[in-house]
Coordinates of C-alpha atoms in Angstrom, one line a residue:
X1 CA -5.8 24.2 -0.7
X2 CA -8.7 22.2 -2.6
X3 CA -9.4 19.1 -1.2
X4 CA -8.7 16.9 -4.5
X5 CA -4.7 18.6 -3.4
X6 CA -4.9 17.2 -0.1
X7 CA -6.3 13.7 -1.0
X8 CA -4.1 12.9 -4.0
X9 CA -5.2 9.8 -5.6
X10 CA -3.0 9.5 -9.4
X11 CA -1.1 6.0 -8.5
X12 CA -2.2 3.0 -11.0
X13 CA -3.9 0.1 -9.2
X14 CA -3.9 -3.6 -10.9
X15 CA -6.7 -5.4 -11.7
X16 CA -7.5 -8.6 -12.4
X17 CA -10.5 -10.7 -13.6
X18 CA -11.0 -13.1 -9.5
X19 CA -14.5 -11.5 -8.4
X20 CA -13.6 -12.6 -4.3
X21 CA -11.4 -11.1 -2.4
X22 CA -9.4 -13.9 -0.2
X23 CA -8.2 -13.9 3.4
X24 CA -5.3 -16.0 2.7
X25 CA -5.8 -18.3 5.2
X26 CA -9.1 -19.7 3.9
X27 CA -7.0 -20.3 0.8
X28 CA -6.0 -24.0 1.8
X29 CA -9.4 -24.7 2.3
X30 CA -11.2 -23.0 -0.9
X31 CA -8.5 -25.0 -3.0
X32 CA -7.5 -28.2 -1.3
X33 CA -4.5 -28.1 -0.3
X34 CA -1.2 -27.1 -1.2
X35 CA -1.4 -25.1 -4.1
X36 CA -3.7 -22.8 -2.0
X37 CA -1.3 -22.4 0.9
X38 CA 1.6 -21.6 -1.6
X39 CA -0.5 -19.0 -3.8
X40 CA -1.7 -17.6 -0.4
X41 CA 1.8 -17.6 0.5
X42 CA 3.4 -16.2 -2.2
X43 CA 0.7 -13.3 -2.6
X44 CA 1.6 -11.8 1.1
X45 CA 5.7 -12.4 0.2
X46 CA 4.4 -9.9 -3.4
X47 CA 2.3 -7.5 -1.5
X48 CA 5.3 -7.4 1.5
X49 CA 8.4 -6.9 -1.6
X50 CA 5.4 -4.2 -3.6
X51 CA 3.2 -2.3 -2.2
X52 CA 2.2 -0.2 -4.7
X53 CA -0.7 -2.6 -5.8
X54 CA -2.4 -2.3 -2.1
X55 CA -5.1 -0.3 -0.9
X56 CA -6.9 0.7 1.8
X57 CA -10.1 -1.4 2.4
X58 CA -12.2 1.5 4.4
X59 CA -15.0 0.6 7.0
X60 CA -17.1 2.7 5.4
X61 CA -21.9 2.4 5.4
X62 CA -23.7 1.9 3.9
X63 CA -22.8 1.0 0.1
X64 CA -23.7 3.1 -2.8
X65 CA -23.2 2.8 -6.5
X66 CA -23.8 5.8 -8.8
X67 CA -23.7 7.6 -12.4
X68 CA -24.9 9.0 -15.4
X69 CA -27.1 5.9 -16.9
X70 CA -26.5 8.3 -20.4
X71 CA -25.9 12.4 -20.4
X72 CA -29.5 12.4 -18.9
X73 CA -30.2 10.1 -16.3
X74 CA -28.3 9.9 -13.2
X75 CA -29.2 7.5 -10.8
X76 CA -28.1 6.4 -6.9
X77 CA -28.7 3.3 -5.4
X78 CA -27.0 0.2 -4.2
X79 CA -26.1 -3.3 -5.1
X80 CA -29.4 -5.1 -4.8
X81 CA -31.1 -1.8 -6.3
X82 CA -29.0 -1.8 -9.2
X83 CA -30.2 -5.8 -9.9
X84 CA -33.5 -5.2 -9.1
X85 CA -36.3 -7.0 -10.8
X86 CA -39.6 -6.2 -8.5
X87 CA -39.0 -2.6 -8.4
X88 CA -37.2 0.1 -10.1
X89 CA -33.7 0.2 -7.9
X90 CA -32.2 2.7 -10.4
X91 CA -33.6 6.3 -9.0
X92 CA -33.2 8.6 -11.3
X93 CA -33.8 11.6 -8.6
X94 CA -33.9 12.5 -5.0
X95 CA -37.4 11.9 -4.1
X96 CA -37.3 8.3 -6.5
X97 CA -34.5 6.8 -4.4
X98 CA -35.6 7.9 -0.5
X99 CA -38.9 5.7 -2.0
X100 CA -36.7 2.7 -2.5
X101 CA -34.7 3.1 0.5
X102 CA -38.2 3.7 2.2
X103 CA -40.5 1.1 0.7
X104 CA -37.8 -2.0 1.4
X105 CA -38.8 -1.9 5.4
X106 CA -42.1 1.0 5.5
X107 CA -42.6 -0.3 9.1
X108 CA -39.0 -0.1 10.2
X109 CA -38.5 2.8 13.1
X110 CA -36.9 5.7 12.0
X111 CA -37.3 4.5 8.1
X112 CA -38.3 7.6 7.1
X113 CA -35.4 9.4 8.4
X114 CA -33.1 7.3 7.0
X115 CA -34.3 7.2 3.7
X116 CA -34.2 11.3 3.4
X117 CA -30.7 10.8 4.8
X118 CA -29.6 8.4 2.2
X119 CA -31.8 10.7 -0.6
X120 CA -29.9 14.1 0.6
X121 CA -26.3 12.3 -0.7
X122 CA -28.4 11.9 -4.7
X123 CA -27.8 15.3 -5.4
X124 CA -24.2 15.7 -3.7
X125 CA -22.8 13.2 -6.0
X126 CA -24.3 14.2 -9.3
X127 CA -23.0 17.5 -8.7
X128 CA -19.4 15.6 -8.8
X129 CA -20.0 13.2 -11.3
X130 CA -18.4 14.1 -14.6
X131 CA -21.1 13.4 -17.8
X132 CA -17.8 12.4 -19.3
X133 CA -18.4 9.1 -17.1
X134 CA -21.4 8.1 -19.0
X135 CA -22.2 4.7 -18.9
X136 CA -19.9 3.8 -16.0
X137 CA -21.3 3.0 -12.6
X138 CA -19.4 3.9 -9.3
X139 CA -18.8 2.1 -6.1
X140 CA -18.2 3.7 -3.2
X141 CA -19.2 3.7 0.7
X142 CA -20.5 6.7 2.2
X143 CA -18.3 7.8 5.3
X144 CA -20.8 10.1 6.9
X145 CA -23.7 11.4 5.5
X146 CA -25.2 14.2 7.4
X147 CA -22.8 16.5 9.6
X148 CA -24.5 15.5 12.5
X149 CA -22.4 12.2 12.4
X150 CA -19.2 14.2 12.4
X151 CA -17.5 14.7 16.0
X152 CA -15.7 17.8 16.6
X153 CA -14.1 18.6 19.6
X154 CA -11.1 21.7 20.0
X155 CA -8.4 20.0 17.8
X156 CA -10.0 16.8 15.9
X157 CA -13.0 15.9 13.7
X158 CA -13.8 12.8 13.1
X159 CA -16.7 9.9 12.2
X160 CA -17.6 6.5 12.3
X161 CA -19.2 4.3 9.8
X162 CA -19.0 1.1 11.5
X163 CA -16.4 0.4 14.2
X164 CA -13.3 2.1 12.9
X165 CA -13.1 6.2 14.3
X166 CA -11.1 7.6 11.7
X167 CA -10.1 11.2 13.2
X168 CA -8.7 14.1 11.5
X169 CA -6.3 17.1 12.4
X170 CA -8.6 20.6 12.3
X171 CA -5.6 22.2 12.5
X172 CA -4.8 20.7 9.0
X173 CA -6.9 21.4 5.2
X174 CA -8.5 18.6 4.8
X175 CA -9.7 18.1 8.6
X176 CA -11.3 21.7 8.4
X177 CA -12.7 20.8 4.7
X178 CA -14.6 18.0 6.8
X179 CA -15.8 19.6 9.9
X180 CA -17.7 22.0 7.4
X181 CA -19.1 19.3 4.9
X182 CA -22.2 17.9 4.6
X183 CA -21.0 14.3 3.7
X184 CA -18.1 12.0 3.2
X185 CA -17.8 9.4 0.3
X186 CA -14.6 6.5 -0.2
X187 CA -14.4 5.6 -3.7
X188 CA -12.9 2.5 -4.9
X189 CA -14.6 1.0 -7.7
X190 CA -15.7 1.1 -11.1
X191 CA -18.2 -1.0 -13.7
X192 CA -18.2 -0.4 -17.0
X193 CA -22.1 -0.4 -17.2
X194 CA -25.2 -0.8 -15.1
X195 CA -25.4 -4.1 -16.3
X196 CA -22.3 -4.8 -15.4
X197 CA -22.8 -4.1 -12.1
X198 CA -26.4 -6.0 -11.6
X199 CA -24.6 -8.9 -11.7
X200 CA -24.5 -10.3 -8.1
X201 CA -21.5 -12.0 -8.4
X202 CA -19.6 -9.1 -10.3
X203 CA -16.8 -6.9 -8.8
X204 CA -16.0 -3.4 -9.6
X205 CA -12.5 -2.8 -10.9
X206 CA -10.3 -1.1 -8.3
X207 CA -10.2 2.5 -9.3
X208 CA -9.2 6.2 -8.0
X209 CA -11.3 9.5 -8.1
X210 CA -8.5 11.5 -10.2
X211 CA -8.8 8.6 -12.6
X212 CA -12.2 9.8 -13.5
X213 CA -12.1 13.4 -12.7
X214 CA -14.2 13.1 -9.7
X215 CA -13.4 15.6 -7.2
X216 CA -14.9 16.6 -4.1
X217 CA -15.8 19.6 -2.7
X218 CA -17.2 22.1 0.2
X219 CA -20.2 20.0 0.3
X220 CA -19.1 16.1 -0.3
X221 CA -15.1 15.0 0.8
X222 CA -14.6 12.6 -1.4
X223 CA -11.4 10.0 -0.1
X224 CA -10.0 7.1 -2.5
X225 CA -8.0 4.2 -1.9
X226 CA -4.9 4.4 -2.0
X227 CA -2.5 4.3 1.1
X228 CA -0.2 7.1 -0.1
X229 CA 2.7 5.6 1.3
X230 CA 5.8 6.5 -0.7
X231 CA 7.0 4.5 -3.6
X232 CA 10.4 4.0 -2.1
X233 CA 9.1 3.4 1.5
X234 CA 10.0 -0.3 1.9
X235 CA 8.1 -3.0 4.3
X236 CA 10.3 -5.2 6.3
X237 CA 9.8 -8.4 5.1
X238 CA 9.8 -10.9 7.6
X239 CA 12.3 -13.4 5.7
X240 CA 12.9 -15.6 8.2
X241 CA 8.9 -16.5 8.7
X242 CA 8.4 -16.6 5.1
X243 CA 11.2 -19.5 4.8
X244 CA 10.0 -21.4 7.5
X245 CA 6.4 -21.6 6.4
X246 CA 7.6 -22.7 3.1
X247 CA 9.7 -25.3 4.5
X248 CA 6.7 -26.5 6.4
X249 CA 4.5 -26.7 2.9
X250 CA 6.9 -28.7 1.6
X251 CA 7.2 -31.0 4.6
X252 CA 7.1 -34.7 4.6
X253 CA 4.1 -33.8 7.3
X254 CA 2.1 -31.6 5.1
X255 CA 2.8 -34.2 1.9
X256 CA -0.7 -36.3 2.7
X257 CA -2.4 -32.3 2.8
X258 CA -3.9 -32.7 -0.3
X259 CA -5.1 -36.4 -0.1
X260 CA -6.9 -35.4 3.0
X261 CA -9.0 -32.6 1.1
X262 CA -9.5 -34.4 -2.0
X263 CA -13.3 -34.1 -3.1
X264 CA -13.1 -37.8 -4.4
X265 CA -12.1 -39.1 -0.6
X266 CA -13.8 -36.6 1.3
X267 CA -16.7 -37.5 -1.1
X268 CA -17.1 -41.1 -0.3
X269 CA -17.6 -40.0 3.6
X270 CA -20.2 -37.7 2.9
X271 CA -18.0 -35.0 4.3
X272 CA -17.9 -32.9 1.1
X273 CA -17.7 -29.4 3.2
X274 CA -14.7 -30.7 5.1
X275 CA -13.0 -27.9 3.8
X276 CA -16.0 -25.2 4.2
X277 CA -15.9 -26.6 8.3
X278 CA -12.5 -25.4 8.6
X279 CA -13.4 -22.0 7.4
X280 CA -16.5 -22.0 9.7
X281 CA -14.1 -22.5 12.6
X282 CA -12.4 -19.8 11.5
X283 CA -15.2 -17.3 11.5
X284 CA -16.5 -18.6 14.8
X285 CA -13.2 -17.9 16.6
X286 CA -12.7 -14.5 15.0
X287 CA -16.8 -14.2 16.1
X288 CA -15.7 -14.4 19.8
X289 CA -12.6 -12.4 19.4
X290 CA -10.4 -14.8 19.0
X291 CA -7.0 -15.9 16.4
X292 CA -6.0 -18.8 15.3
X293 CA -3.4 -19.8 17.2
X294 CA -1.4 -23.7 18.0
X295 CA -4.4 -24.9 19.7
X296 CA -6.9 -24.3 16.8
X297 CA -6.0 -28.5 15.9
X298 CA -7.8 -29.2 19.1
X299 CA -10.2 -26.6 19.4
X300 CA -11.3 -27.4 15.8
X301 CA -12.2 -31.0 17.1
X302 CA -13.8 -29.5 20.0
X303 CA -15.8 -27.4 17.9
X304 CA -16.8 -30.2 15.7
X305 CA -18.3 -32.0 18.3
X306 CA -20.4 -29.1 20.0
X307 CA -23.6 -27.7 19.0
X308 CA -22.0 -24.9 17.7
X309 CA -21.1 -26.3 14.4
X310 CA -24.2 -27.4 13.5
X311 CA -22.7 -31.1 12.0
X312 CA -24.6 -33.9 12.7
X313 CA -23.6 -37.3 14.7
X314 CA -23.0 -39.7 11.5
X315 CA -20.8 -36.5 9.9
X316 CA -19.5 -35.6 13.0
X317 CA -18.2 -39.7 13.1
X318 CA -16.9 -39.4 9.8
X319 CA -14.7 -36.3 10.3
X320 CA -13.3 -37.4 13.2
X321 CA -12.1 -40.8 11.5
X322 CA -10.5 -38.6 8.8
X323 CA -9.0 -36.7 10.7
X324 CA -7.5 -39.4 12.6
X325 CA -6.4 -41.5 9.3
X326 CA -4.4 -38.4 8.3
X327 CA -3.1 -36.3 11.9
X328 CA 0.2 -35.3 10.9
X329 CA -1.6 -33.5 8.1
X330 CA -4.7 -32.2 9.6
X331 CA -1.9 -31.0 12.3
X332 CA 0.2 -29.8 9.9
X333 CA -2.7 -27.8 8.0
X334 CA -3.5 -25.9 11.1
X335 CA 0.3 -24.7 11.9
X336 CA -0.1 -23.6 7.9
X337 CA -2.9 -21.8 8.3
X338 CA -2.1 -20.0 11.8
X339 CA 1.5 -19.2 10.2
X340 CA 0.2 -17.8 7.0
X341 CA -2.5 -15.3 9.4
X342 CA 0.6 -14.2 11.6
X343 CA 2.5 -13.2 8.3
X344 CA -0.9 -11.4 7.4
X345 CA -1.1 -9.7 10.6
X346 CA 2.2 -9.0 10.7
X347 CA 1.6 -7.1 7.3
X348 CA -1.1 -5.3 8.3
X349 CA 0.3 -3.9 11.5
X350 CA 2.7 -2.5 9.0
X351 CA 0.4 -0.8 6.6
X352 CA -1.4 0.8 9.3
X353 CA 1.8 2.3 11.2
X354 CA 3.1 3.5 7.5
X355 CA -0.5 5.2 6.2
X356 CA -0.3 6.9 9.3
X357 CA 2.2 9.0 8.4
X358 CA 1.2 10.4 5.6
X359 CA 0.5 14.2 5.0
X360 CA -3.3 13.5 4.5
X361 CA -3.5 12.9 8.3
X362 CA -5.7 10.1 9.1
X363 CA -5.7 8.6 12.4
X364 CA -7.2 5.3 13.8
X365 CA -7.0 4.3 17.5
X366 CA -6.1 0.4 16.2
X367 CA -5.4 0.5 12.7
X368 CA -7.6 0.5 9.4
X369 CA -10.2 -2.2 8.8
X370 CA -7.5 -3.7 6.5
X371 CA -5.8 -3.2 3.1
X372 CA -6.8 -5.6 -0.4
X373 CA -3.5 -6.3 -2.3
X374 CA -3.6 -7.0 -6.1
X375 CA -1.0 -9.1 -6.6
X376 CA 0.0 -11.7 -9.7
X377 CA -1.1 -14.4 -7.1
X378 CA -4.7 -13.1 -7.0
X379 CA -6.2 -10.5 -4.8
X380 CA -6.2 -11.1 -0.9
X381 CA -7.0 -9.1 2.3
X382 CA -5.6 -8.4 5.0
X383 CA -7.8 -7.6 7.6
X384 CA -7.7 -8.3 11.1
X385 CA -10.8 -10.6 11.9
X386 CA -11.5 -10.9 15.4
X387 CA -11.6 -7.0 15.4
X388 CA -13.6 -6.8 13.1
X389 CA -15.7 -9.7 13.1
X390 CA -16.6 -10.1 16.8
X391 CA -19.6 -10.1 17.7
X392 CA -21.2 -8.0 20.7
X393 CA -21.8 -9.5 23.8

């Protein structure tokens, strides 16, 4: 069995035009107020009742994009080679991009050996490149990219990018098509030119190899995003949470939400990151391992008032006040937010036990980094952040 048989990648995915991807708890914050917990809201309640708009978000390292500049010129490189203005970050062979990847850090230890690494994958993903594709530029994150990074015991084979093991069957195709590759590849997005993509803030559209007649091989395994969970496999929709969080936006409590994140008030205190703080908090629980939870109201102030958060004693004066002017809807904000990341995580845990199932026989000791769903609410991600964004002791 061919690998592109094993991987089948052939359902649509939606796009839309929203270059960030949301956690849809910060969505409260990035849009003060209401209208942000509701979209956030109703975008988890679409990707629960439709799935077949999510994808798997892999934890894959490093970042490549890649293609035929014309039926000529292929190139390799990455997102600040493709933008590049003080060097030529669009190698056009081998040898051209292991001198970028060397040349950025030339006195980094084991430089060299990483930028032959990175140069060995230039000629494993021409070789699967259509010239049909010219003009479009791929983006994709390399799994593994040497076999030494593969780990093969007596039954499994498997790798790790970053800090998801994703372990295969050998007893199954595609886990013996990967104990005898050279390299591994997720694809998951497209430009429509190079120029396209040189644009920092761009995005790629969401797309799947079979859509562009990429297939792997012997040599490169090349994985897309879907979750291949069956169209009529349903999620459990956890009505009863869904209602009660909208009950609580449309509280009397949370009805001052808004007024307490306007720009103009927030503004006049010379608070105007209010917002940005509460997403700060965020990060620096999820740093130490930690979820939001009922006592983030507290901790939050806590926070605030430590070192940690880097605010100063006139702002830190200021935001306290605030917060004090309006508590039942600085309280009520915080039992929005930690509702709307239980729904998410309740999602998530979902996706993960469904995907696998599936016949292509990927298995993760806690789950997949997370999934991005396209919905008509805008893109969010469910990811589970104090995995996957605490830091090492």
């Amino acid at each position: 069995m061919k690998i592109n048989e094993v991987v089948n990648f052939n359902k649509p995915l939606l796009t839309e035009t929203k270059v960030r991807i949301d956690h849809p708890e910060d969505i409260i914050f990035d849009e003060n107020g209401l209208a942000g917990a509701e979209r956030a809201l109703n975008a988890i309640e679409h990707a629960a009742s439709d799935h077949s708009s999510t994808t798997i978000k892999w934890d894959g390292s490093p970042a490549v994009i890649f293609g035929w500049l014309d039926k000529n010129n292929f190139i390799v490189t990455d997102k600040a080679g493709i933008g590049a203005k003080k060097y030529d970050g669009r190698p056009t062979t081998a040898d051209a991009l292991s001198a970028m990847i060397y040349n950025r850090k030339p006195d980094q230890p084991g430089r060299a050996e990483y930028a032959a690494k990175f140069a060995a994958v230039y000629d494993l993903l021409k070789k699967i490149t259509p010239k049909s594709t010219a003009g479009k530029m791929f983006q994709g994150d390399m799994l593994w990219m040497t076999p030494s990074e593969l780990q093969v015991t007596d039954n499994s084979v498997s790798f790790k990018p970053n800090k998801i093991n994703y372990s295969f069957d050998i007893a199954q195709d595609l886990g013996r098509t990967i104990k005898k590759s050279q390299a591994g590849l997720v694809i998951h997005g497209v430009y429509d030119s190079a120029e396209a993509a040189a644009d920092a803030a761009a995005e790629p559209t969401p797309t799947t190899p079979s859509q562009n007649k990429i297939q792997g091989n012997s040599q490169l395994v090349v994985f897309g995003p879907e979750t291949e969970i069956p169209v009529e496999t349903k999620l459990k929709k956890p009505k009863a949470e869904i209602e009660s969080l909208r009950n609580l936006i449309k509280s009397p409590a949370a009805a001052k939400i808004n007024t307490m994140f306007d720009p103009y008030n927030i503004g006049s205190l010379k608070i105007t990151n209010f917002p940005d703080l509460f997403k700060s908090f965020i990060n620096f629980k999820a740093g130490s391992g930690q979820h939001i939870d009922n006592n983030a109201a507290k901790e939050f102030i806590e926070w605030i008032k430590s070192p940690a958060s880097k605010v100063t004693a006139n702002k830190q004066e200021n935001i306290l006040a605030h917060i004090t002017k309006y508590k039942a809807a600085y309280d009520t904000a915080w039992k929005i937010v930690s509702a709307i990341s239980n729904l998410k995580h309740d999602i998530k845990d979902q996706f993960d036990r469904l995907v696998a199932k599936q016949a292509s026989g990927i298995q993760t000791a806690n789950g997949h980094e997370g999934y991005v769903a396209a919905t008509p609410y805008g893109k969010i991600k469910f990811v589970n952040r104090p995995e996957f964004m605490k830091k090492a002791v």
